[in-house]
Tab-separated table of C-alpha atoms in Angstrom:
chain	number	residue	atom	x	y	z
U	303	MET	CA	12.287	17.086	14.386
U	304	ASP	CA	11.521	16.235	18.019
U	305	LYS	CA	8.258	18.168	17.831
U	306	LEU	CA	7.248	16.250	14.701
U	307	LYS	CA	8.102	12.934	16.380
U	308	SER	CA	6.108	13.930	19.462
U	309	LEU	CA	3.104	14.890	17.318
U	310	ASP	CA	3.361	11.562	15.464
U	311	GLN	CA	3.425	9.663	18.775
U	312	THR	CA	0.484	11.625	20.184
U	313	LEU	CA	-1.621	11.058	17.085
U	314	PHE	CA	-0.632	7.383	17.076
U	315	LEU	CA	-1.645	6.889	20.720
U	316	GLU	CA	-5.011	8.533	20.061
U	317	LEU	CA	-5.731	6.397	16.986
U	318	ASN	CA	-4.379	3.213	18.583
U	319	SER	CA	-6.378	3.570	21.804
U	320	ARG	CA	-9.823	2.696	20.415
U	321	HIS	CA	-10.351	-1.058	20.246
U	322	SER	CA	-13.101	-3.660	20.241
U	323	PRO	CA	-13.074	-7.416	19.607
U	324	PHE	CA	-14.817	-6.952	16.228
U	325	TRP	CA	-12.325	-4.335	15.004
U	326	ASP	CA	-9.382	-6.334	16.352
U	327	THR	CA	-10.438	-9.267	14.168
U	328	PHE	CA	-11.320	-7.090	11.170
U	329	MET	CA	-8.074	-5.089	11.202
U	330	THR	CA	-5.980	-8.238	11.655
U	331	LEU	CA	-7.748	-9.782	8.670
U	332	ILE	CA	-7.367	-6.844	6.272
U	333	SER	CA	-3.747	-6.348	7.291
U	334	ASN	CA	-2.891	-9.953	6.413
U	335	LYS	CA	-1.243	-9.919	2.986
U	336	TYR	CA	-2.233	-13.523	2.254
U	337	VAL	CA	-5.939	-12.681	2.522
U	338	TRP	CA	-5.597	-10.476	-0.559
U	339	PHE	CA	-3.936	-13.026	-2.869
U	340	PRO	CA	-7.290	-14.071	-4.453
U	341	PHE	CA	-8.046	-10.379	-5.085
U	342	TYR	CA	-4.643	-9.876	-6.727
U	343	LEU	CA	-5.111	-12.986	-8.853
U	344	LEU	CA	-8.548	-11.759	-9.956
U	345	LEU	CA	-7.053	-8.369	-10.901
U	346	ILE	CA	-4.378	-10.069	-13.009
U	347	ILE	CA	-6.933	-12.276	-14.760
U	348	LEU	CA	-9.303	-9.374	-15.469
U	349	LEU	CA	-6.568	-7.072	-16.765
U	350	ILE	CA	-5.313	-9.726	-19.168
U	351	TYR	CA	-8.850	-10.755	-20.174
U	352	PHE	CA	-10.057	-7.227	-20.975
U	353	TYR	CA	-6.846	-5.707	-22.310
U	354	ARG	CA	-5.076	-8.738	-23.865
U	355	LYS	CA	-1.439	-7.849	-24.667
U	356	ARG	CA	-1.807	-4.418	-23.112
U	357	GLY	CA	-3.141	-6.198	-20.022
U	358	VAL	CA	0.025	-8.275	-19.790
U	359	LEU	CA	2.084	-5.079	-19.958
U	360	MET	CA	-0.197	-3.505	-17.333
U	361	VAL	CA	0.292	-6.483	-15.009
U	362	LEU	CA	4.075	-6.352	-15.481
U	363	SER	CA	4.092	-2.597	-14.842
U	364	LEU	CA	1.864	-2.986	-11.799
U	365	ALA	CA	4.177	-5.689	-10.426
U	366	ALA	CA	7.151	-3.380	-11.033
U	367	SER	CA	5.327	-0.609	-9.179
U	368	VAL	CA	4.705	-2.801	-6.137
U	369	GLY	CA	8.227	-4.233	-6.260
U	370	LEU	CA	9.746	-0.761	-6.376
U	371	ALA	CA	7.524	0.534	-3.562
U	372	ASP	CA	8.355	-2.459	-1.387
U	373	PHE	CA	12.091	-2.221	-2.095
U	374	VAL	CA	12.235	1.490	-1.276
U	375	ALA	CA	10.164	1.044	1.905
U	376	SER	CA	11.773	-2.124	3.282
U	377	GLY	CA	15.127	-2.227	1.533
U	378	ILE	CA	16.148	1.419	1.787
U	379	PHE	CA	14.085	3.435	4.301
U	380	LYS	CA	13.771	0.952	7.181
U	381	PRO	CA	17.482	0.080	7.412
U	382	PHE	CA	18.567	3.680	6.759
U	383	PHE	CA	16.344	5.439	9.311
U	384	GLU	CA	16.119	2.597	11.867
U	385	ARG	CA	13.070	4.158	13.514
U	386	LEU	CA	11.604	1.732	16.009
U	387	ARG	CA	8.035	0.575	15.618
U	388	PRO	CA	5.703	2.009	18.289
U	389	CYS	CA	5.447	-1.396	19.939
U	390	HIS	CA	9.263	-1.492	20.323
U	391	GLU	CA	9.569	2.124	21.516
U	392	ALA	CA	10.626	2.324	25.184
U	393	VAL	CA	8.944	5.684	25.818
U	394	ILE	CA	5.441	4.762	24.691
U	395	GLY	CA	5.702	0.968	24.349
U	396	THR	CA	3.598	0.228	27.438
U	397	ALA	CA	0.733	2.419	26.170
U	398	VAL	CA	0.626	0.772	22.736
U	399	ARG	CA	-2.224	-1.651	22.117
U	400	VAL	CA	-0.658	-4.450	20.023
U	401	VAL	CA	-3.247	-6.815	18.552
U	402	ASP	CA	-1.365	-9.343	16.443
U	403	GLY	CA	2.337	-9.206	17.310
U	404	CYS	CA	4.792	-6.399	16.813
U	405	GLY	CA	6.585	-7.421	13.627
U	406	GLY	CA	10.114	-6.404	12.738
U	407	ARG	CA	12.147	-3.956	14.762
U	408	TYR	CA	11.908	-0.928	12.451
U	409	GLY	CA	8.781	0.657	11.046
U	410	PHE	CA	9.648	3.738	9.019
U	411	VAL	CA	8.102	3.390	6.459
U	412	SER	CA	5.083	1.125	6.120
U	413	SER	CA	5.462	-1.403	3.322
U	414	HIS	CA	1.745	-2.174	3.579
U	415	ALA	CA	0.938	1.478	2.829
U	416	ALA	CA	3.521	1.710	0.043
U	417	ASN	CA	2.361	-1.464	-1.681
U	418	SER	CA	-1.389	-0.900	-1.377
U	419	PHE	CA	-1.149	2.694	-2.602
U	420	ALA	CA	1.099	1.615	-5.486
U	421	ILE	CA	-1.645	-0.781	-6.598
U	422	ALA	CA	-4.533	1.617	-5.993
U	423	VAL	CA	-2.995	4.651	-7.709
U	424	PHE	CA	-1.652	2.642	-10.652
U	425	LEU	CA	-5.083	1.163	-11.348
U	426	CYS	CA	-6.951	4.419	-10.699
U	427	ILE	CA	-4.926	6.122	-13.402
U	428	MET	CA	-4.836	3.227	-15.854
U	429	LEU	CA	-8.471	2.133	-15.747
U	430	PRO	CA	-11.123	3.994	-17.766
U	431	ARG	CA	-13.246	6.740	-16.206
U	432	GLN	CA	-16.303	4.500	-16.188
U	433	GLN	CA	-14.735	2.475	-13.378
U	434	ARG	CA	-15.304	5.209	-10.769
U	435	TRP	CA	-16.873	2.859	-8.212
U	436	PHE	CA	-13.926	0.462	-8.462
U	437	LYS	CA	-11.415	3.309	-8.230
U	438	ALA	CA	-13.161	4.582	-5.091
U	439	PHE	CA	-13.054	1.049	-3.677
U	440	LEU	CA	-9.302	0.823	-4.376
U	441	LEU	CA	-8.569	4.083	-2.560
U	442	VAL	CA	-10.709	3.086	0.436
U	443	TRP	CA	-9.051	-0.354	0.409
U	444	ALA	CA	-5.525	1.152	0.459
U	445	THR	CA	-6.533	3.584	3.208
U	446	MET	CA	-8.049	0.824	5.344
U	447	ILE	CA	-4.988	-1.403	4.992
U	448	SER	CA	-2.797	1.546	5.933
U	449	TYR	CA	-4.941	2.538	8.921
U	450	SER	CA	-5.004	-1.079	10.119
U	451	ARG	CA	-1.256	-0.836	10.709
U	452	ILE	CA	-1.801	2.008	13.206
U	453	TYR	CA	-4.725	0.199	14.808
U	454	LEU	CA	-2.644	-2.973	15.228
U	455	GLY	CA	0.111	-0.958	16.954
U	456	VAL	CA	2.928	-1.459	14.454
U	457	HIS	CA	3.195	1.886	12.602
U	458	TYR	CA	3.014	5.579	13.346
U	459	PRO	CA	0.846	7.842	11.141
U	460	GLY	CA	4.079	9.284	9.691
U	461	ASP	CA	5.162	5.791	8.644
U	462	ILE	CA	1.856	5.403	6.817
U	463	THR	CA	1.948	8.825	5.168
U	464	VAL	CA	5.477	8.470	3.803
U	465	GLY	CA	4.794	4.856	2.791
U	466	ALA	CA	1.714	5.942	0.850
U	467	ALA	CA	3.734	8.704	-0.848
U	468	ILE	CA	6.361	6.147	-1.901
U	469	GLY	CA	3.590	3.965	-3.326
U	470	VAL	CA	2.140	6.884	-5.279
U	471	GLY	CA	5.580	7.769	-6.629
U	472	ALA	CA	6.249	4.157	-7.653
U	473	ALA	CA	2.870	4.008	-9.407
U	474	PHE	CA	3.562	7.184	-11.400
U	475	LEU	CA	7.027	5.967	-12.382
U	476	SER	CA	5.624	2.611	-13.528
U	477	ILE	CA	2.892	4.342	-15.529
U	478	TYR	CA	5.516	6.496	-17.215
U	479	VAL	CA	7.531	3.396	-18.161
U	480	TYR	CA	4.357	1.596	-19.271
U	481	ARG	CA	3.385	4.468	-21.585
U	482	PHE	CA	6.916	4.717	-22.955
U	483	ILE	CA	6.983	1.007	-23.812
U	484	GLU	CA	3.468	1.068	-25.229
U	485	LYS	CA	4.291	4.038	-27.446
U	486	ARG	CA	7.689	2.778	-28.528
U	487	TYR	CA	6.789	-0.836	-29.279
U	488	SER	CA	3.682	-1.398	-31.377
U	489	TYR	CA	3.519	-5.046	-30.276
U	490	TRP	CA	1.672	-4.039	-27.104
U	491	THR	CA	-1.019	-2.038	-28.904
U	492	SER	CA	-1.819	-4.454	-31.755
């Protein structure tokens, strides 16, 4: 376990060490959850517009996916593992480049990664094949948000990886529930 932690810290320090004023501003912006509210609102509107009742069920399932991912990441993992964020870590804290504040005390796992991957994976599976460009955008978007957390000095790569896995798992679970409801209750398909 110590070797894994050391590898995570080494990789973090390498990824966190490359900074410029442009990227500092860009990463701070894409990491800000409030910046994405118009995007989320547009997604909700488009899903309901194109899919009608099914769109409402998709939005509810997507919200459940994000809620579950966030709860597991912030409500279960962070208090259980109590792994300090890199910027709070005594051993490497002075080498960490923090751009926009350190955030809470614990960082394992990243809620940003969990939530963004829950959204991206849910929509990638639920949207039709013809939406390949948008699906690619969603995966790049989730990856960039996740990487921004390392860049900003608040998460290790391991925090991001496990957070993304939680998001993927939450998305699959929500899709399963969505399909069960859709199949069981004809209201959503009429």
